[in-house]
Amino acid sequence: MSGEKSPPLARSTLDRSAHRRTDPDWLAEAWERARVLVLDSADDGRALVRGGVAPPELVLIGPGELPEVPRSVPMFLGVEPDGVPVFAVDAALPELPGTRRANLREVGHLLVDRDAGIFTTALALLNWHVRHGYSSITGHPTRVDESGWSRVDPDGERVWPHTDPAMIVLVHDGVGGPDGRCLLGNNATWPRSPGQRRYSCLAGYIEPGESAEAAVLREVREEVGVGVDEPAYAGSQSWPFPGSLMLGFLARADADEPIRVDPAEIAHARWFTRREIGAALAGEPVEADGGDRLVLPPPSSIALYLIHRWLDGHC
């Protein structure tokens, strides 16, 4: 991932063509010639991919190839550069030779820009619908409208898809070279594998009335008791698990300041050198705590993107 210009789930080639969402005649005609991504909400939002890691290909089918009636109305995602519209539906995945089920976490970083954008958008939209069957205004049941881009209740109250903004930050000491350090934490809620401990960037939701930069300062202070300055925005990506927008930052801290973790949030936190992080990325064993081996964030996350930026000196 070193040298990536954008976070792995921030890539897309799709024209969303939002003006088509309220045009029922165009949508009906577009559905007949569409490419359709099937997602299974009953199976963690998995889709079908074909091939291995070089890269896997997202499988889209024609509307006539759906194995059963979808659980959802077709959700219009946009139009491809070749003019073909793309829809997504919630249904059981079809059985197709040479394919396998995959979730976005495991393949998002491997997909080409086109497939990454389609999968990320479809999953974010699907997860929003799954959680908004009732109006937060009236409490009445809602139905899908505008080809998946809103829900409306019997009183006409309408809600639109949204994401929850969250900040994520790679805290570093500002030192260049192999001895420069970054501060990573092990979240108290993460499941633990014997002999391994996962560390990642510090993150948290942005509170009402708060800027993203202010959230960086507050969350780091709350989680590890360290003050940071110079928060620098580094990029963003959707994280539809179930519906966040991760705003990535790098920020500098004094490595001599004592770490005081909030045990409700962070089980362990410590500084790692570039030498240690580079070794862990190369598959070499690096000790984290208590003899456990350091495990870094998954490749589809913006956390690993931020770690790579720092590792390459972009801070």
Short mmCIF file of C-alpha atoms in Angstrom, two decimals:
data_model
loop_
_atom_site.label_atom_id
_atom_site.label_comp_id
_atom_site.label_asym_id
_atom_site.label_seq_id
_atom_site.Cartn_x
_atom_site.Cartn_y
_atom_site.Cartn_z
CA MET A 1 0.00 0.00 0.00
CA SER A 2 3.01 2.31 0.30
CA GLY A 3 2.64 5.16 -2.16
CA GLU A 4 -1.17 4.94 -2.36
CA LYS A 5 -2.64 8.35 -3.16
CA SER A 6 -5.97 7.73 -1.43
CA PRO A 7 -7.40 5.42 1.23
CA PRO A 8 -8.43 2.01 -0.14
CA LEU A 9 -12.19 2.52 0.11
CA ALA A 10 -12.11 6.08 -1.26
CA ARG A 11 -11.72 4.93 -4.87
CA SER A 12 -14.48 4.94 -7.49
CA THR A 13 -15.14 5.39 -11.20
CA LEU A 14 -18.94 5.52 -10.96
CA ASP A 15 -21.01 8.56 -11.98
CA ARG A 16 -23.73 8.64 -9.32
CA SER A 17 -26.15 10.47 -11.68
CA ALA A 18 -28.27 11.66 -8.74
CA HIS A 19 -30.73 13.42 -11.08
CA ARG A 20 -31.93 9.98 -12.27
CA ARG A 21 -33.05 8.82 -8.81
CA THR A 22 -36.48 10.47 -9.14
CA ASP A 23 -37.09 9.55 -12.79
CA PRO A 24 -39.19 6.34 -12.70
CA ASP A 25 -39.40 5.97 -16.48
CA TRP A 26 -35.63 6.18 -16.90
CA LEU A 27 -35.05 3.85 -13.95
CA ALA A 28 -37.41 1.22 -15.34
CA GLU A 29 -35.63 1.29 -18.70
CA ALA A 30 -32.20 1.33 -17.01
CA TRP A 31 -33.02 -1.74 -14.92
CA GLU A 32 -33.58 -3.84 -18.03
CA ARG A 33 -30.01 -3.24 -19.23
CA ALA A 34 -28.29 -2.89 -15.88
CA ARG A 35 -25.40 -4.58 -14.17
CA VAL A 36 -26.56 -5.76 -10.75
CA LEU A 37 -24.53 -6.32 -7.59
CA VAL A 38 -26.13 -8.79 -5.21
CA LEU A 39 -25.42 -8.25 -1.51
CA ASP A 40 -26.65 -10.57 1.21
CA SER A 41 -27.62 -8.67 4.35
CA ALA A 42 -28.14 -12.02 6.09
CA ASP A 43 -24.47 -12.88 5.45
CA ASP A 44 -22.66 -9.75 6.68
CA GLY A 45 -23.30 -7.92 3.39
CA ARG A 46 -21.13 -10.29 1.39
CA ALA A 47 -20.96 -10.23 -2.39
CA LEU A 48 -19.50 -12.59 -4.98
CA VAL A 49 -15.98 -12.16 -6.31
CA ARG A 50 -14.08 -14.12 -8.92
CA GLY A 51 -10.37 -14.85 -8.86
CA GLY A 52 -7.64 -14.67 -6.25
CA VAL A 53 -5.55 -11.71 -5.16
CA ALA A 54 -4.39 -10.34 -8.52
CA PRO A 55 -6.95 -8.73 -8.09
CA PRO A 56 -10.30 -10.38 -7.34
CA GLU A 57 -13.13 -9.22 -9.59
CA LEU A 58 -16.50 -8.14 -8.25
CA VAL A 59 -19.27 -10.20 -9.87
CA LEU A 60 -22.20 -8.27 -11.34
CA ILE A 61 -25.05 -10.03 -13.15
CA GLY A 62 -27.99 -9.13 -15.36
CA PRO A 63 -31.42 -8.50 -13.78
CA GLY A 64 -32.75 -11.70 -15.36
CA GLU A 65 -30.08 -13.77 -13.59
CA LEU A 66 -31.30 -13.11 -10.05
CA PRO A 67 -32.00 -16.47 -8.39
CA GLU A 68 -34.94 -15.21 -6.33
CA VAL A 69 -37.03 -12.15 -5.60
CA PRO A 70 -34.74 -9.64 -3.82
CA ARG A 71 -35.47 -8.57 -0.27
CA SER A 72 -35.14 -4.94 -1.34
CA VAL A 73 -36.17 -2.85 -4.29
CA PRO A 74 -33.27 -2.23 -6.70
CA MET A 75 -30.98 0.50 -5.42
CA PHE A 76 -29.57 2.66 -8.20
CA LEU A 77 -25.85 3.29 -7.64
CA GLY A 78 -24.91 5.20 -10.78
CA VAL A 79 -23.71 4.87 -14.35
CA GLU A 80 -20.47 3.31 -15.53
CA PRO A 81 -18.12 5.14 -17.95
CA ASP A 82 -19.48 2.93 -20.75
CA GLY A 83 -23.02 4.20 -20.07
CA VAL A 84 -24.35 1.04 -18.38
CA PRO A 85 -26.35 1.69 -15.17
CA VAL A 86 -25.48 -0.20 -11.98
CA PHE A 87 -27.95 -1.31 -9.33
CA ALA A 88 -27.62 -3.27 -6.08
CA VAL A 89 -30.13 -5.60 -4.45
CA ASP A 90 -30.33 -7.42 -1.14
CA ALA A 91 -30.79 -11.14 -1.84
CA ALA A 92 -29.26 -14.56 -1.30
CA LEU A 93 -26.11 -14.84 -3.38
CA PRO A 94 -26.44 -16.93 -6.54
CA GLU A 95 -24.39 -20.07 -7.03
CA LEU A 96 -21.99 -19.27 -9.87
CA PRO A 97 -19.00 -21.41 -10.90
CA GLY A 98 -15.59 -19.96 -10.08
CA THR A 99 -16.90 -17.45 -7.52
CA ARG A 100 -16.66 -17.11 -3.76
CA ARG A 101 -18.36 -15.02 -1.10
CA ALA A 102 -16.36 -12.10 0.27
CA ASN A 103 -16.94 -9.16 2.54
CA LEU A 104 -15.61 -5.67 1.93
CA ARG A 105 -13.15 -5.83 4.82
CA GLU A 106 -11.22 -8.72 3.29
CA VAL A 107 -11.16 -7.68 -0.39
CA GLY A 108 -11.75 -3.91 -0.50
CA HIS A 109 -8.05 -3.05 -0.79
CA LEU A 110 -7.52 -5.69 -3.50
CA LEU A 111 -10.30 -4.56 -5.82
CA VAL A 112 -9.70 -2.20 -8.73
CA ASP A 113 -11.03 1.35 -8.34
CA ARG A 114 -14.28 0.56 -10.16
CA ASP A 115 -15.14 -2.46 -8.03
CA ALA A 116 -14.07 -0.84 -4.76
CA GLY A 117 -16.40 2.10 -5.40
CA ILE A 118 -19.38 -0.06 -6.34
CA PHE A 119 -19.00 -2.43 -3.37
CA THR A 120 -18.43 0.36 -0.83
CA THR A 121 -21.39 2.45 -2.01
CA ALA A 122 -23.74 -0.51 -2.20
CA LEU A 123 -22.85 -1.79 1.27
CA ALA A 124 -23.12 1.64 2.87
CA LEU A 125 -26.55 2.14 1.32
CA LEU A 126 -27.75 -1.35 2.24
CA ASN A 127 -26.64 -1.02 5.87
CA TRP A 128 -28.45 2.31 6.16
CA HIS A 129 -31.70 0.77 4.93
CA VAL A 130 -31.40 -2.22 7.26
CA ARG A 131 -31.28 0.16 10.24
CA HIS A 132 -33.94 2.66 9.20
CA GLY A 133 -37.14 0.69 8.85
CA TYR A 134 -38.92 3.21 11.06
CA SER A 135 -39.06 6.99 11.00
CA SER A 136 -37.07 8.72 13.73
CA ILE A 137 -39.59 11.58 13.46
CA THR A 138 -42.94 9.77 13.71
CA GLY A 139 -42.01 6.19 14.63
CA HIS A 140 -44.03 4.90 11.67
CA PRO A 141 -42.74 2.25 9.26
CA THR A 142 -40.89 3.61 6.24
CA ARG A 143 -40.57 2.37 2.68
CA VAL A 144 -37.74 2.77 0.19
CA ASP A 145 -38.11 5.63 -2.28
CA GLU A 146 -36.01 7.48 -4.86
CA SER A 147 -34.46 4.21 -6.03
CA GLY A 148 -32.83 3.57 -2.68
CA TRP A 149 -31.79 7.10 -1.80
CA SER A 150 -34.50 7.94 0.71
CA ARG A 151 -37.17 6.39 2.90
CA VAL A 152 -40.62 7.85 3.49
CA ASP A 153 -43.34 7.10 6.01
CA PRO A 154 -47.15 7.19 5.49
CA ASP A 155 -47.25 10.84 6.64
CA GLY A 156 -44.77 11.84 3.95
CA GLU A 157 -41.89 12.39 6.36
CA ARG A 158 -38.73 11.60 4.44
CA VAL A 159 -35.22 10.70 5.56
CA TRP A 160 -32.09 10.42 3.45
CA PRO A 161 -29.03 8.22 3.88
CA HIS A 162 -26.31 9.67 6.04
CA THR A 163 -23.03 8.63 7.55
CA ASP A 164 -21.67 9.24 11.03
CA PRO A 165 -18.46 11.30 10.94
CA ALA A 166 -15.59 9.89 12.94
CA MET A 167 -11.98 10.93 13.23
CA ILE A 168 -9.00 8.57 13.20
CA VAL A 169 -5.48 9.76 13.92
CA LEU A 170 -1.95 8.46 13.65
CA VAL A 171 -0.14 10.11 16.57
CA HIS A 172 3.63 10.44 16.05
CA ASP A 173 6.58 12.12 17.75
CA GLY A 174 7.69 14.19 14.76
CA VAL A 175 11.05 12.43 14.57
CA GLY A 176 12.31 11.29 11.17
CA GLY A 177 14.17 8.11 10.36
CA PRO A 178 13.89 4.58 11.76
CA ASP A 179 13.80 5.73 15.39
CA GLY A 180 10.76 7.97 14.88
CA ARG A 181 7.78 6.63 16.82
CA CYS A 182 4.02 6.40 16.50
CA LEU A 183 1.49 5.82 19.27
CA LEU A 184 -0.97 2.96 18.71
CA GLY A 185 -3.64 1.47 20.93
CA ASN A 186 -5.35 -1.85 21.52
CA ASN A 187 -9.08 -1.29 21.87
CA ALA A 188 -10.64 -2.79 24.98
CA THR A 189 -13.56 -4.26 22.99
CA TRP A 190 -11.54 -6.10 20.34
CA PRO A 191 -11.52 -9.90 20.54
CA ARG A 192 -8.11 -11.27 21.34
CA SER A 193 -6.31 -14.10 19.58
CA PRO A 194 -3.87 -16.17 21.68
CA GLY A 195 -0.33 -14.87 21.26
CA GLN A 196 -1.38 -11.84 19.23
CA ARG A 197 -2.49 -8.32 20.00
CA ARG A 198 -3.83 -5.89 17.41
CA TYR A 199 -2.82 -2.24 17.62
CA SER A 200 -4.27 0.55 15.55
CA CYS A 201 -4.69 4.31 15.31
CA LEU A 202 -6.83 6.11 17.86
CA ALA A 203 -10.36 6.91 16.70
CA GLY A 204 -13.70 8.21 17.88
CA TYR A 205 -16.93 9.80 16.75
CA ILE A 206 -17.16 13.54 16.24
CA GLU A 207 -19.63 14.97 18.72
CA PRO A 208 -22.41 17.49 17.90
CA GLY A 209 -21.07 21.01 17.63
CA GLU A 210 -17.48 19.79 17.36
CA SER A 211 -14.98 20.14 14.53
CA ALA A 212 -12.99 17.15 13.33
CA GLU A 213 -9.76 18.77 14.54
CA ALA A 214 -11.22 19.39 17.99
CA ALA A 215 -12.34 15.75 18.14
CA VAL A 216 -8.76 14.63 17.43
CA LEU A 217 -7.45 16.58 20.42
CA ARG A 218 -10.28 15.46 22.70
CA GLU A 219 -10.28 11.76 21.78
CA VAL A 220 -6.51 11.35 22.12
CA ARG A 221 -6.53 13.07 25.49
CA GLU A 222 -9.48 10.98 26.69
CA GLU A 223 -8.19 7.63 25.43
CA VAL A 224 -4.46 7.79 26.26
CA GLY A 225 -4.03 10.99 28.31
CA VAL A 226 -1.63 12.57 25.81
CA GLY A 227 -1.89 16.03 24.31
CA VAL A 228 -1.40 16.46 20.54
CA ASP A 229 -0.95 19.42 18.27
CA GLU A 230 -0.67 20.14 14.56
CA PRO A 231 -3.46 17.76 13.47
CA ALA A 232 -3.07 17.48 9.69
CA TYR A 233 -5.87 16.10 7.53
CA ALA A 234 -4.73 13.16 5.41
CA GLY A 235 -7.86 11.86 3.67
CA SER A 236 -11.15 10.08 4.29
CA GLN A 237 -13.05 6.96 3.36
CA SER A 238 -16.38 5.35 4.01
CA TRP A 239 -16.39 2.58 6.61
CA PRO A 240 -19.84 1.02 6.19
CA PHE A 241 -19.74 -1.19 9.30
CA PRO A 242 -22.42 -0.05 9.69
CA GLY A 243 -22.20 3.56 8.50
CA SER A 244 -19.22 5.78 9.30
CA LEU A 245 -17.14 8.26 7.37
CA MET A 246 -13.59 8.06 8.69
CA LEU A 247 -11.70 11.38 8.58
CA GLY A 248 -7.99 10.60 8.76
CA PHE A 249 -5.39 12.79 10.48
CA LEU A 250 -1.77 12.75 11.55
CA ALA A 251 -0.87 14.66 14.71
CA ARG A 252 2.29 15.22 16.75
CA ALA A 253 2.70 14.47 20.44
CA ASP A 254 5.46 14.53 23.04
CA ALA A 255 6.63 10.91 23.41
CA ASP A 256 7.90 11.67 26.93
CA GLU A 257 4.42 12.53 28.17
CA PRO A 258 3.04 9.69 30.32
CA ILE A 259 0.40 7.45 28.75
CA ARG A 260 -2.73 7.11 30.88
CA VAL A 261 -5.29 4.91 29.14
CA ASP A 262 -9.02 4.98 29.71
CA PRO A 263 -9.57 1.26 30.43
CA ALA A 264 -13.14 1.43 29.15
CA GLU A 265 -11.77 2.37 25.72
CA ILE A 266 -8.15 1.24 25.47
CA ALA A 267 -6.66 -1.92 26.98
CA HIS A 268 -3.05 -1.12 26.01
CA ALA A 269 -1.22 1.72 24.28
CA ARG A 270 2.44 2.18 23.46
CA TRP A 271 4.92 3.82 21.13
CA PHE A 272 6.38 1.84 18.20
CA THR A 273 9.39 2.85 16.10
CA ARG A 274 9.39 2.95 12.31
CA ARG A 275 11.82 0.07 12.48
CA GLU A 276 9.29 -2.02 14.45
CA ILE A 277 6.34 -1.10 12.21
CA GLY A 278 8.35 -1.84 9.08
CA ALA A 279 9.34 -5.23 10.47
CA ALA A 280 5.73 -6.08 11.36
CA LEU A 281 4.56 -5.14 7.85
CA ALA A 282 7.27 -7.39 6.43
CA GLY A 283 5.86 -10.32 8.42
CA GLU A 284 8.57 -10.38 11.06
CA PRO A 285 7.59 -10.99 14.69
CA VAL A 286 7.45 -7.80 16.75
CA GLU A 287 6.57 -7.97 20.43
CA ALA A 288 3.64 -5.86 21.55
CA ASP A 289 2.85 -6.55 25.23
CA GLY A 290 3.39 -9.52 27.47
CA GLY A 291 5.10 -11.50 24.74
CA ASP A 292 2.19 -11.10 22.33
CA ARG A 293 2.99 -10.52 18.67
CA LEU A 294 2.04 -7.17 17.16
CA VAL A 295 -0.81 -7.30 14.63
CA LEU A 296 -1.52 -4.17 12.58
CA PRO A 297 -4.90 -2.98 11.17
CA PRO A 298 -6.45 -4.72 8.15
CA PRO A 299 -5.41 -3.47 4.69
CA SER A 300 -8.87 -2.14 3.78
CA SER A 301 -8.85 0.25 6.75
CA ILE A 302 -7.79 3.87 6.62
CA ALA A 303 -5.73 3.13 9.76
CA LEU A 304 -3.16 1.16 7.79
CA TYR A 305 -3.16 3.87 5.12
CA LEU A 306 -2.24 6.44 7.79
CA ILE A 307 0.47 4.16 9.18
CA HIS A 308 1.97 3.85 5.71
CA ARG A 309 1.91 7.63 5.23
CA TRP A 310 3.81 8.11 8.47
CA LEU A 311 6.17 5.26 7.68
CA ASP A 312 7.02 6.91 4.35
CA GLY A 313 7.68 10.26 6.05
CA HIS A 314 4.47 12.08 4.99
CA CYS A 315 3.83 13.85 8.28
#
